[in-house]
Coordinates of C-alpha atoms and ligand atoms in Angstrom, one line a residue:
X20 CA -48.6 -149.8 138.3
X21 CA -50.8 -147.6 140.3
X22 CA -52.1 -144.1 141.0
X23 CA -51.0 -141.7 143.8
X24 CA -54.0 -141.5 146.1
X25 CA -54.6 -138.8 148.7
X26 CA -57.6 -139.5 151.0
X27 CA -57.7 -136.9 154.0
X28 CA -54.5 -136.1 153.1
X29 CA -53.1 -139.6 153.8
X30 CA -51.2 -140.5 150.9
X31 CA -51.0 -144.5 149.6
X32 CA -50.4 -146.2 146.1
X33 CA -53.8 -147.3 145.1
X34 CA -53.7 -150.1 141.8
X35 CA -56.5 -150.3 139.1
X36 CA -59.7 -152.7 140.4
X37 CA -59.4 -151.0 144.0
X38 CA -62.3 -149.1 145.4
X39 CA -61.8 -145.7 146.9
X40 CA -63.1 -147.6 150.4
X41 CA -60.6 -150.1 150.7
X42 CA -57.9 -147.9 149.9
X43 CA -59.0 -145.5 152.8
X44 CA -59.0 -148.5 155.0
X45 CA -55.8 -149.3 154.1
X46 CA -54.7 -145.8 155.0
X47 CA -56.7 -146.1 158.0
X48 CA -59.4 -143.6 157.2
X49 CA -62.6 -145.0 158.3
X50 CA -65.0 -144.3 156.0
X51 CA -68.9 -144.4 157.3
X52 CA -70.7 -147.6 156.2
X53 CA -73.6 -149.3 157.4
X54 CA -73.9 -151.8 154.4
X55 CA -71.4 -154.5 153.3
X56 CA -70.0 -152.1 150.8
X57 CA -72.6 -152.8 148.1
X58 CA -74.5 -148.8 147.7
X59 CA -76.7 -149.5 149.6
X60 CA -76.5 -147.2 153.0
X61 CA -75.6 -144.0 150.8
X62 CA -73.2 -143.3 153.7
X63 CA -69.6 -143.7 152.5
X64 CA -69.6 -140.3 150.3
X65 CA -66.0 -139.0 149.6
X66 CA -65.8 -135.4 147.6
X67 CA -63.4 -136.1 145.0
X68 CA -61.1 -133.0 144.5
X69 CA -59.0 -134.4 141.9
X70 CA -59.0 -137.4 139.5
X71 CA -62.4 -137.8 139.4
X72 CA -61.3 -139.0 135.2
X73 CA -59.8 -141.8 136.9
X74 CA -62.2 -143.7 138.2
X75 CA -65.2 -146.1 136.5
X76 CA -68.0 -144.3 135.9
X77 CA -71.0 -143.6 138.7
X78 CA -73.3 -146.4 139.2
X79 CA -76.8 -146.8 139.2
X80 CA -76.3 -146.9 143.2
X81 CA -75.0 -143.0 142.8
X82 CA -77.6 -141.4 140.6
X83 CA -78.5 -139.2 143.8
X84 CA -75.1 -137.7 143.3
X85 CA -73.5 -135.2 141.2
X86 CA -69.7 -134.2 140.9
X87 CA -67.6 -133.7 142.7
X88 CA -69.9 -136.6 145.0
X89 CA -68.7 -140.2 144.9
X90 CA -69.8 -143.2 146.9
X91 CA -66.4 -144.7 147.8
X92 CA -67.8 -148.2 147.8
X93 CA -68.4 -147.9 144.1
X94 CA -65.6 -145.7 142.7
X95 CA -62.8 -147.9 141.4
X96 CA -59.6 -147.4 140.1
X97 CA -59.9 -147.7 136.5
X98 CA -56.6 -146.2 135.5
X99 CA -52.6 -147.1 135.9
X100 CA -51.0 -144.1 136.5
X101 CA -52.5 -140.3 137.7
X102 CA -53.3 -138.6 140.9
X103 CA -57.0 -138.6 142.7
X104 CA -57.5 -136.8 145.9
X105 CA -60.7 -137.2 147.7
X106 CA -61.8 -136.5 151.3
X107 CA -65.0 -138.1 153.4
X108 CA -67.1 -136.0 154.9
X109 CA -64.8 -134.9 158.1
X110 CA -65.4 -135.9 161.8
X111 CA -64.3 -134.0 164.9
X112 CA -63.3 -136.3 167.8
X113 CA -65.5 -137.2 170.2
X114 CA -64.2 -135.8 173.5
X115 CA -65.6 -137.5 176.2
X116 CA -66.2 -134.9 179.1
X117 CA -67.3 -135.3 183.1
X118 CA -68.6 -131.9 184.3
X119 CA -71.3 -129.3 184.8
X120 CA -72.4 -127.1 181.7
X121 CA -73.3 -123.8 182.8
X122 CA -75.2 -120.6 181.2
X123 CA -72.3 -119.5 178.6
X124 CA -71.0 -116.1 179.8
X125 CA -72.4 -116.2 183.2
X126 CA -70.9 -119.5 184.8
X127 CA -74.0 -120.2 186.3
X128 CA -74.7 -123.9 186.4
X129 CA -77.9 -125.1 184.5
X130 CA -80.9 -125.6 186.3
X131 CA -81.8 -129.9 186.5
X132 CA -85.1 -130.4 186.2
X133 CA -85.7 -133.0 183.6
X134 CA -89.3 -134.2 181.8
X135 CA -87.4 -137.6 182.2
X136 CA -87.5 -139.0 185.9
X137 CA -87.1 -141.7 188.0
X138 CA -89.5 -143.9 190.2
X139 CA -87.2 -146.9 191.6
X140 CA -86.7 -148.7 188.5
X141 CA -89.3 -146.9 186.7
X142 CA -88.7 -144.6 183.9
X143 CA -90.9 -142.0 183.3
X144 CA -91.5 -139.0 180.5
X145 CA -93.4 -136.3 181.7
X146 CA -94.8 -138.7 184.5
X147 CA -96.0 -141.3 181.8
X148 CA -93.7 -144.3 182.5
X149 CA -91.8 -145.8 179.4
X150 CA -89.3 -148.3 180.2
X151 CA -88.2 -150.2 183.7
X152 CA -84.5 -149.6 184.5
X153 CA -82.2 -149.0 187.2
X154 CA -79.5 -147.8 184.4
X155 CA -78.3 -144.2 184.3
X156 CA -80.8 -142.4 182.3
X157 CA -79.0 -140.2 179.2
X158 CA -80.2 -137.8 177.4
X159 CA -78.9 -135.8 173.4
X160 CA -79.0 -132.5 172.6
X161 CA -78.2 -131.9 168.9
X162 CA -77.7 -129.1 167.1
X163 CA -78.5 -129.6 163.5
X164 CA -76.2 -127.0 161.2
X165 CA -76.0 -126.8 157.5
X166 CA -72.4 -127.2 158.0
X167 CA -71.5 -128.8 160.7
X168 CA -73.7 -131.2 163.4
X169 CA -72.8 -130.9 167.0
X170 CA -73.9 -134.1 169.9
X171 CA -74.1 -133.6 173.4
X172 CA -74.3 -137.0 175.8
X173 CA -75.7 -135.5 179.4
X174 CA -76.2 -137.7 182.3
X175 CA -80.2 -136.8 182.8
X176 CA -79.7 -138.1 186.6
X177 CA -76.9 -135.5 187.4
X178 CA -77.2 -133.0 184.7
X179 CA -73.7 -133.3 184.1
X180 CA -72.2 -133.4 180.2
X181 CA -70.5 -137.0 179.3
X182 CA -69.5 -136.4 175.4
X183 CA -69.5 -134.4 173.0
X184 CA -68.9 -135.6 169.1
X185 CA -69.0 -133.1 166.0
X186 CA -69.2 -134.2 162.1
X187 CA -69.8 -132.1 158.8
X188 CA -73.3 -132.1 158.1
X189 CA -73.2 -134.9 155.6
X190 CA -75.9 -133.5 153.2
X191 CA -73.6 -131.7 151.5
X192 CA -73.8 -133.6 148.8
X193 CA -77.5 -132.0 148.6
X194 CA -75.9 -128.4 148.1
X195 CA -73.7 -126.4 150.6
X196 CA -76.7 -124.3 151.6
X197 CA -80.0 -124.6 153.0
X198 CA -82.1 -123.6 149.3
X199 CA -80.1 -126.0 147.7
X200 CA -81.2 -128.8 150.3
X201 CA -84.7 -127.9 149.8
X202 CA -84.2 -128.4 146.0
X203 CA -82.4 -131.7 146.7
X204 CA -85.0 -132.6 148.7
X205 CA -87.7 -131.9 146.6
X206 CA -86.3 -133.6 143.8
X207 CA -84.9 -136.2 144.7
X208 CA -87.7 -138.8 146.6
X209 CA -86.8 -141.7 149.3
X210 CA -85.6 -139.2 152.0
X211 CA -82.1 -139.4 151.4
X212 CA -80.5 -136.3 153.0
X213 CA -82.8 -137.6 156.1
X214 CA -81.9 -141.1 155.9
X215 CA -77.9 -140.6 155.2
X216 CA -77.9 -137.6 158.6
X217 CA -79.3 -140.8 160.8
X218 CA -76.9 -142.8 159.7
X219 CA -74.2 -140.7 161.2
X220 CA -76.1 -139.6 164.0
X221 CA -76.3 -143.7 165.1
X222 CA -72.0 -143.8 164.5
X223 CA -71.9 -141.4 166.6
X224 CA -74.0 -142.4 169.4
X225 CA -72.9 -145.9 168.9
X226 CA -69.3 -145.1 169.6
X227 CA -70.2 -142.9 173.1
X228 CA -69.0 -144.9 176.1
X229 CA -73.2 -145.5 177.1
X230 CA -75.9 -148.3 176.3
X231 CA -77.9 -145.9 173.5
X232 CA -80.9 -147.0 174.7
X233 CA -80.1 -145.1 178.0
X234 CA -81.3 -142.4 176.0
X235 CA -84.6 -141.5 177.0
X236 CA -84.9 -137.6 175.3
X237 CA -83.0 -135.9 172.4
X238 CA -83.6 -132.1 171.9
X239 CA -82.9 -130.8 168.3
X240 CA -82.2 -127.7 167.3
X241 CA -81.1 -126.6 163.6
X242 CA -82.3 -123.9 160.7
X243 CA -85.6 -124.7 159.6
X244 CA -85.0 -126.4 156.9
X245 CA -82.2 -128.7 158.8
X246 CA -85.0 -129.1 161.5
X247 CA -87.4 -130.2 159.6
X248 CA -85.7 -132.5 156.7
X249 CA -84.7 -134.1 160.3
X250 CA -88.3 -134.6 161.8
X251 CA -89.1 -135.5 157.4
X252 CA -91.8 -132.8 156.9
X253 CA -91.5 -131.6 153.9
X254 CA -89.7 -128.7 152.9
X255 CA -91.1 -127.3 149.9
X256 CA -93.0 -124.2 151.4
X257 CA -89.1 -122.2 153.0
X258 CA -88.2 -122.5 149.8
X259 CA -90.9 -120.5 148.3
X260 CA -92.3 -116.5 149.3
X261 CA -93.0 -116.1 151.8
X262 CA -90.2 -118.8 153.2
X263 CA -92.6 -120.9 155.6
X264 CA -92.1 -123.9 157.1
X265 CA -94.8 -126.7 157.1
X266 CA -95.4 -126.6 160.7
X267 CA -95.5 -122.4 160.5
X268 CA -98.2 -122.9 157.8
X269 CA -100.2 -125.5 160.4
X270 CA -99.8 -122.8 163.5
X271 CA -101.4 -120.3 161.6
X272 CA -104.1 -122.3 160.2
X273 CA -104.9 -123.6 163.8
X274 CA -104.3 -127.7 163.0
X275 CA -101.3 -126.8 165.8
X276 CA -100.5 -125.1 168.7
X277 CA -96.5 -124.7 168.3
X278 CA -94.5 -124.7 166.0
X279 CA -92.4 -127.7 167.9
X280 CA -92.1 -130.9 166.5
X281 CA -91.7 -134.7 168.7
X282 CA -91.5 -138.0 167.7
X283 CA -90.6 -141.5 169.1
X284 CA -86.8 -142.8 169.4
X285 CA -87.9 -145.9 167.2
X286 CA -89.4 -143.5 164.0
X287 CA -86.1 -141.3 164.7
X288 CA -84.3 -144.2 163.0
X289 CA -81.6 -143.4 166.0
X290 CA -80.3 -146.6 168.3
X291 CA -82.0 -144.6 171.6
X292 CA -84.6 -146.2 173.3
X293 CA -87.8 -146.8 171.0
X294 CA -90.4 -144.8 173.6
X295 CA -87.6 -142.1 174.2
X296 CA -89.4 -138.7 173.2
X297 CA -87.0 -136.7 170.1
X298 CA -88.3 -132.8 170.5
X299 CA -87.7 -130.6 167.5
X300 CA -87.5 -127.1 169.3
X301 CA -90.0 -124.6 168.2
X302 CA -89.1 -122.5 164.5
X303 CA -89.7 -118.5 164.9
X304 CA -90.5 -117.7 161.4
X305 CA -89.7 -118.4 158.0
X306 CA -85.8 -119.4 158.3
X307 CA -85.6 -118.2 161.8
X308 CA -85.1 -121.1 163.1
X309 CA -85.0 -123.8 166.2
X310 CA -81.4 -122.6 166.4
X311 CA -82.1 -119.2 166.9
X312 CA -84.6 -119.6 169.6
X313 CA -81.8 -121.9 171.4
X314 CA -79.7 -118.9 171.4
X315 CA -82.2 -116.8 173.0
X316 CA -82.9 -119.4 175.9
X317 CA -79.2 -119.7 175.8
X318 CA -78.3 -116.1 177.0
X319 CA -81.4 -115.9 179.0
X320 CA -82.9 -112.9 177.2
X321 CA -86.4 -113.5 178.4
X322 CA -84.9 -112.5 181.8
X323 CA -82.5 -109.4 180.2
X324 CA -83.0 -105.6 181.0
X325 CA -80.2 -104.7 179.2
X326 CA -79.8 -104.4 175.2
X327 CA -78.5 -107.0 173.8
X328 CA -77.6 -108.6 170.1
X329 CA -76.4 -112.1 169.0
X330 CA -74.8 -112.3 166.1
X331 CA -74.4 -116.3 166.0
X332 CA -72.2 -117.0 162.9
X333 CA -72.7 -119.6 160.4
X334 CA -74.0 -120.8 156.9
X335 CA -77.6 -118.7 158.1
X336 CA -76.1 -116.5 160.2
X337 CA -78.7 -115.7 162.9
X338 CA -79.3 -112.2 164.0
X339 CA -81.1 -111.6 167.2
X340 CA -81.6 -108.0 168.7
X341 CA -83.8 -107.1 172.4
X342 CA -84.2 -107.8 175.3
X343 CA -87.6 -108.9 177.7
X344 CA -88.9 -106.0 176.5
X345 CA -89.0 -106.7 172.9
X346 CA -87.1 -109.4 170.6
X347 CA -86.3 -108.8 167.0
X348 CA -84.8 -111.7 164.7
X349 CA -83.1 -111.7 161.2
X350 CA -81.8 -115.1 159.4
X351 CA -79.0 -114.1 157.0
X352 CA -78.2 -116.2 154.1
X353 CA -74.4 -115.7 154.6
X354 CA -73.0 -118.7 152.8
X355 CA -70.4 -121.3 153.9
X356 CA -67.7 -119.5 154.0
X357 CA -67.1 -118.7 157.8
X358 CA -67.4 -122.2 158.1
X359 CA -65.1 -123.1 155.3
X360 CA -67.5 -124.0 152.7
X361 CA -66.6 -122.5 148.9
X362 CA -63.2 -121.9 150.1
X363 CA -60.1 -123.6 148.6
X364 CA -58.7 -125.0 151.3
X365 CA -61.5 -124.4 153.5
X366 CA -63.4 -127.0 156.5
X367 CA -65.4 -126.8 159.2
X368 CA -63.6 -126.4 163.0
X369 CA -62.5 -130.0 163.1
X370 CA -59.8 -132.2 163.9
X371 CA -56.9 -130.6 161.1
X372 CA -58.0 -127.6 160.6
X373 CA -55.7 -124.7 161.3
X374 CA -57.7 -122.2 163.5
X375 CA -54.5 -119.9 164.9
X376 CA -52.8 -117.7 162.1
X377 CA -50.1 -115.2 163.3
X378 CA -47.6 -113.3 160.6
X379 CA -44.6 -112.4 162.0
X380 CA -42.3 -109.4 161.5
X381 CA -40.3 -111.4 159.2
X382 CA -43.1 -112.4 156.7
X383 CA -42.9 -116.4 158.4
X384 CA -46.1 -117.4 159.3
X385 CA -47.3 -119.8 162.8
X386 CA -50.5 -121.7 162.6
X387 CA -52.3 -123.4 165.4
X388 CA -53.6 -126.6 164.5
X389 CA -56.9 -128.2 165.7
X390 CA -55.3 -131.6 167.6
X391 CA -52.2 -130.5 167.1
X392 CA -51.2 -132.9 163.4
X393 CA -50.5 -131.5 159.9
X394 CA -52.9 -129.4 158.3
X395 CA -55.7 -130.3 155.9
X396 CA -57.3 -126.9 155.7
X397 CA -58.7 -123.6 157.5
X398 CA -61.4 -122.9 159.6
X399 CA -63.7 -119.7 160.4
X400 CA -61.5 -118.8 163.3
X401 CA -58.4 -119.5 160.7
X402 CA -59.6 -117.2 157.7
X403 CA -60.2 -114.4 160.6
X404 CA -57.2 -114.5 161.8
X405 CA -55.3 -114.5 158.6
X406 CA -57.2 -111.7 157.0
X407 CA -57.1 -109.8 160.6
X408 CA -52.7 -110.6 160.1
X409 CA -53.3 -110.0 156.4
X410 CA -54.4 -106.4 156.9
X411 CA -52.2 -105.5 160.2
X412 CA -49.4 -106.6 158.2
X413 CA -50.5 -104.4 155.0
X414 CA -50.1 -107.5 152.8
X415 CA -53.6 -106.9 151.5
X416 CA -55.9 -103.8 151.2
X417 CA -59.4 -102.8 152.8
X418 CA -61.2 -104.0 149.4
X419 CA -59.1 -107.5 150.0
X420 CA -56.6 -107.9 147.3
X421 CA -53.1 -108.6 147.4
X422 CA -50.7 -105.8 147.7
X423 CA -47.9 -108.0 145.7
X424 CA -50.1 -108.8 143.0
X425 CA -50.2 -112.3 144.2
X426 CA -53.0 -114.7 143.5
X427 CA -52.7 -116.9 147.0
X428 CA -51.1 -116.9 150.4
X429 CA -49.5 -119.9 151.5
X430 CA -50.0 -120.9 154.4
X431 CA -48.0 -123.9 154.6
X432 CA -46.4 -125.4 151.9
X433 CA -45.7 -128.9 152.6
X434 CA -49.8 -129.4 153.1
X435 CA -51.0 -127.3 150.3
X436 CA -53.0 -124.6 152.2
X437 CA -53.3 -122.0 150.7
X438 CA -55.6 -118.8 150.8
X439 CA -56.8 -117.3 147.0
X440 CA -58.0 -113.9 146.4
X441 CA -61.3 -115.6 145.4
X442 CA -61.8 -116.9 148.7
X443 CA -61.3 -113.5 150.2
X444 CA -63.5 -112.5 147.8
X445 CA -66.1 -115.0 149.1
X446 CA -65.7 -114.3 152.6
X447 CA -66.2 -110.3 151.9
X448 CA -69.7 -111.5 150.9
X449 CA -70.4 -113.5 153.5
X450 CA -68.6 -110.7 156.1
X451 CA -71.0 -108.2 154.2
X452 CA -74.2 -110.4 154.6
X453 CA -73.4 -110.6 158.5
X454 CA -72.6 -107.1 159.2
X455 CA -75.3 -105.5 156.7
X456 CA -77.8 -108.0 158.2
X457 CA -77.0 -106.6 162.1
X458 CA -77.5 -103.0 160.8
X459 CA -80.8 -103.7 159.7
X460 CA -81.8 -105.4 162.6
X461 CA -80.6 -102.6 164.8
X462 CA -82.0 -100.1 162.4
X463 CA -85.7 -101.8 162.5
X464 CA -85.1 -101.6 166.4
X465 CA -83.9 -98.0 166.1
X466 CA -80.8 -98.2 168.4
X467 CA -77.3 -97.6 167.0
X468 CA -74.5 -100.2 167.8
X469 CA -73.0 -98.1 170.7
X470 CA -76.0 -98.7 172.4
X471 CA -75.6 -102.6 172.7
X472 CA -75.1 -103.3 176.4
X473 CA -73.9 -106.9 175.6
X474 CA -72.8 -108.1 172.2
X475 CA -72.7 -112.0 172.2
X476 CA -70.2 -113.4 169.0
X477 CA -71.7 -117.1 168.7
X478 CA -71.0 -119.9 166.0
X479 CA -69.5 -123.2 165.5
X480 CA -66.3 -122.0 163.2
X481 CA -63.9 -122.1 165.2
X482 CA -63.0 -121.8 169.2
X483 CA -60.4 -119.4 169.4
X484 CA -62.0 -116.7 167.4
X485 CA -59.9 -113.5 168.6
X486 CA -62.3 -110.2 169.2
X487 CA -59.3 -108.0 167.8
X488 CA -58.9 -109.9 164.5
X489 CA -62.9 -110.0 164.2
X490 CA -63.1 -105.7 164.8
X491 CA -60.0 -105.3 162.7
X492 CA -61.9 -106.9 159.2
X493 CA -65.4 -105.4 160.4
X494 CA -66.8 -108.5 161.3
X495 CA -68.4 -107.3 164.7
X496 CA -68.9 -103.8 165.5
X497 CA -66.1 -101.9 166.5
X498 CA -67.6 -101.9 170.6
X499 CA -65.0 -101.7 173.8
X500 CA -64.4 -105.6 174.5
X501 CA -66.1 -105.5 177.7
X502 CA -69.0 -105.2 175.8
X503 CA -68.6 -108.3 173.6
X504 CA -68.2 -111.6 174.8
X505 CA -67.5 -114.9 172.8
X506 CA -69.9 -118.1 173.8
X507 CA -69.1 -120.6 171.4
X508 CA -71.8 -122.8 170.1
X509 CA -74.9 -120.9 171.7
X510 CA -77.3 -123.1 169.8
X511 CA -76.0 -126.5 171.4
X512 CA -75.8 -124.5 175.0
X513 CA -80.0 -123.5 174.3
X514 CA -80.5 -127.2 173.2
X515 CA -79.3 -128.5 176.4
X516 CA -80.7 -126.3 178.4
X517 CA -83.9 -127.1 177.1
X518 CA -83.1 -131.2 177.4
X519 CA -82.2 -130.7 181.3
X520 CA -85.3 -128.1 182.4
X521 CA -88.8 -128.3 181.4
X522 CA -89.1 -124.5 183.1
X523 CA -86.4 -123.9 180.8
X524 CA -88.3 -125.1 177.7
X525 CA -91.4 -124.0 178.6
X526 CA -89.5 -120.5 178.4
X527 CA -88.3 -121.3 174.7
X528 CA -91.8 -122.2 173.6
X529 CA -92.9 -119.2 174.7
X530 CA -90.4 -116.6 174.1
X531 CA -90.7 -118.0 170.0
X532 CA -94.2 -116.2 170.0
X533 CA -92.7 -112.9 171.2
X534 CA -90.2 -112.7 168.4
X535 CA -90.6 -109.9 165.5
X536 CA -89.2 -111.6 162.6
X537 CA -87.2 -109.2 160.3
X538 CA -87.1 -109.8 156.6
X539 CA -83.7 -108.1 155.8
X540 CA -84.7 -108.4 152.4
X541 CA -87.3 -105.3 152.7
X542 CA -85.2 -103.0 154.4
X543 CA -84.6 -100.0 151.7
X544 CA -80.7 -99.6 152.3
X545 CA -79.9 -103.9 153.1
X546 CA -78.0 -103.2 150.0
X547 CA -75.7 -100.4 150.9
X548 CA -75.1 -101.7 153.9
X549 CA -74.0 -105.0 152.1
X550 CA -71.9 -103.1 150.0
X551 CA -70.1 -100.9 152.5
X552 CA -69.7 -104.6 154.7
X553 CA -67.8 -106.2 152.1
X554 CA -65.0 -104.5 152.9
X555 CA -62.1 -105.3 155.7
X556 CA -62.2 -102.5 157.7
X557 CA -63.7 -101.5 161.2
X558 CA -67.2 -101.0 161.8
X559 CA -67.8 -97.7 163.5
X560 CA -70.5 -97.4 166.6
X561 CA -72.6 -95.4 164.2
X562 CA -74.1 -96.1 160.8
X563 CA -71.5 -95.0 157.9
X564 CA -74.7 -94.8 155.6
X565 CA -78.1 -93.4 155.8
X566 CA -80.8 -95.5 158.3
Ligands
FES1877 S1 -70.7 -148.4 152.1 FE1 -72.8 -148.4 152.1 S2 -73.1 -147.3 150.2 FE2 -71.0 -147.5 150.2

């Protein structure tokens, strides 16, 4: 006797006595682990989506976790017969790469100009030598995201990128959103959101095709909060009014000079050289973030005449509006949903998720698959395009419900993806948020959305987002598409511009003290704006309400 287990939709026969962890083995699901399998690493976390009645009871090893958490090294079987469904924390491949990275949207290759150099066999940081090597000198660029972590590998001798590896953020199990974390954080002592991120950070720097201690820098970028539960500061003051981080609180008080963080590659807990240099890029304000000053370094706007806005999509959508004239920058609490969090069959843009939706005349629907296998859920590019088919096909109205009467949309059957009218629901918030947070900004700056020269669409949720779909649900403003152009992750692209140019970072340092930070919160119509945003239809150059 046994119970039908699905782990990342791998499906096995799992009997009473067996752990969750060796049943993923078995399935060949390799579960993150850098203990022998005793509860000790924290690392082997599996969300268990069904069944959860099944299994013995948490053990002292889990009381950092709450349902639906488990640590698969400790749940075990305890029934005979039943279903449990569970996934681990999802990983995207790690693509290993062999080119230039250029400036996204221009093509122009990145300037080379490391603080790491060579002398002969000397290695140096910032002229201060640190090791003796005639090895090819790495260097990381991370960016931290509530949802989803990104890892770039660059050669720092050539400037050219090696890999690239993506996970979900595995502090999940601390809350899906960034006030949550801070709670988790402040509650729960020992560093454990902190301590379980560097263990997936060293799997994933373990398994690129370098000696890790070849790594001489590491540049991270992230939220606030994600920045600085990585450097350990603590994070109590963003959570409070007036939203501050630690090092914010210092710069002001005068006990710094920048709101940048370093430390050494042996306190990083990461397997990189122990006198490599980790720099946490500079916050702005409050939950403008690292991340958002990568974007600006990332689309050059200290060096811009022309009017530009970044809307750079994810669980804190950042919201940046200017030129070298004058910068103005909004975080927008958005939620997961863009990125698939608190979505049914939601995930971040990794390996299984579908990320292509197209309804045909006949009702059948195609889906494009990230790496090409079966389906395990939808992505932020995914949920656009279905609710942009959704709507062209009239199967659901501007307010997003069902024209049928329906409760779901199946997606594919065989898989069990489906998309509920509560998830549209959710993602009318979240598409609200976005667009109502952009008005303000552009409102504050007292331009109208026809008079963005450049609109950059940035985020981690998905690769092929398609313009139309994202003007047909409101998403972006409704602007001619030569106006808008798509640079994927712009926070990684800042980050490594930053790791391969000192000019370059000396240019984020600085352009974080130009920034006006914009509290969306204080703007008197941020809530009709919200409300009008919630719905699926085009945004119109020009306000629809008063501001
Ligand atoms: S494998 Fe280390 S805690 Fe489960």
């Amino acid at each position: 006797m046994s119970v039908h287990l699905t782990v990342n939709n791998r499906e096995l026969a799992a009997p009473a006595g067996t752990t969750i962890f060796e049943s993923a083995e078995v399935a060949g699901v390799q579960v993150p682990t850098s203990c022998r399998k005793n509860g000790k690493c924290k690392e082997c976390v599996v969300e268990i989506a069904e069944g959860a009645d099944l299994l013995t009871p948490p053990t002292p090893a889990e009381k950092h976790l709450t349902p639906p958490f488990r640590l698969s090294c400790q749940s075990v079987v305890a029934a005979d017969a039943g279903q449990i469904r569970c996934h681990t924390m999802r990983r995207g491949q790690m693509r290993i790469e062999h080119h230039a990275v250029s400036m996204p949207g221009t093509g122009r290759r990145l300037d080379l100009d490391p603080a790491v150099t060579r002398d002969g066999d000397r290695i140096l940081i910032d002229g201060v030598e640190v090791a003796r090597s005639t090895a090819t000198m790495h260097g990381l660029a991370i960016d931290l995201g509530t949802t989803t972590v990104v890892v770039r590998l660059l050669n720092l001798e050539t400037g050219d990128l090696v890999a690239t590896s993506s996970f979900e953020n595995p502090q999940r199990f601390g809350g899906s959103d960034v006030m949550s974390r801070i709670h988790y954080d402040t509650e729960h002592p020992g560093k454990l959101l902190r301590r379980t991120l560097a263990g997936y950070l060293t799997h994933v720097i373990e398994a690129f095709p370098i000696d890790p201690r070849t790594v001489y820098e590491v540049v991270v970028v992230g939220n606030s909060t994600m920045r600085d539960l990585f450097f350990r500061q603590n994070v109590y003051s963003i959570g409070q009014t007036p939203y501050r981080s630690i090092t914010e609180i210092e710069l002001a008080e005068g006990s710094r000079t920048s709101t940048g963080l370093e430390e050494t590659g042996r306190r990083s807990l990461l397997p990189i050289h122990p006198k490599a240099r980790v720099y946490g890029a500079p916050i702005i304000s409050g939950h403008v973030g690292a991340d958002a000053a990568a974007c600006m370094l990332a689309v050059d706007l200290e060096h811009e005449d022309r009017l530009v806005a970044v809307m750079d999509i994810g669980t804190n959508t950042e919201l940046i509006v200017g030129n070298r004239h004058r910068i103005l920058a909004a975080s927008c609490p958005a939620g997961p949903a863009f990125e698939g969090g608190a979505i049914s069959c939601g995930m971040p843009a990794l390996d299984g998720a579908i990320e292509d939706v197209r309804i045909d005349a006949d009702g059948g629907i195609t889906l494009g698959v990230i790496g090409g296998g079966a389906p395990q859920g939808i992505c932020g590019s995914g949920l656009i395009d279905a609710l942009s088919e959704l709507r062209r096909t009239e199967r659901m109205n501007g307010m997003g419900r069902f024209e049928d009467g329906a409760d779901r949309v199946v997606l594919d059957e065989n898989h069990g993806v489906h998309l509920l009218e509560s998830d549209i629901n959710e993602l009318a918030q979240a598409k609200g948020a976005n667009v109502a947070g952009l008005r303000t900004v552009m409102s504050h700056y007292g331009a109208a959305f026809d008079e963005i020269d450049v609109f950059y669409l940035a985020g981690g949720f998905g690769r092929h987002i398609k313009v139309d779909a994202a003007k047909r649900i409101g998403l972006i403003p409704d602007l001619p598409d030569d106006r808008i152009v798509r640079i994927g992750n712009a926070a990684i692209e800042g980050a490594t511009a930053a790791l391969l140019s000192r000019r370059r970072r000396r240019e984020l340092e600085n352009v974080v003290r130009r920034v006006e930070h914009c509290r969306l919160e204080t703007h008197p119509d941020f809530f009709d704006f919200f409300v009008f945003g919630c719905q699926f239809t085009p945004v119109g150059a020009s306000p629809e309400v008063a501001g």
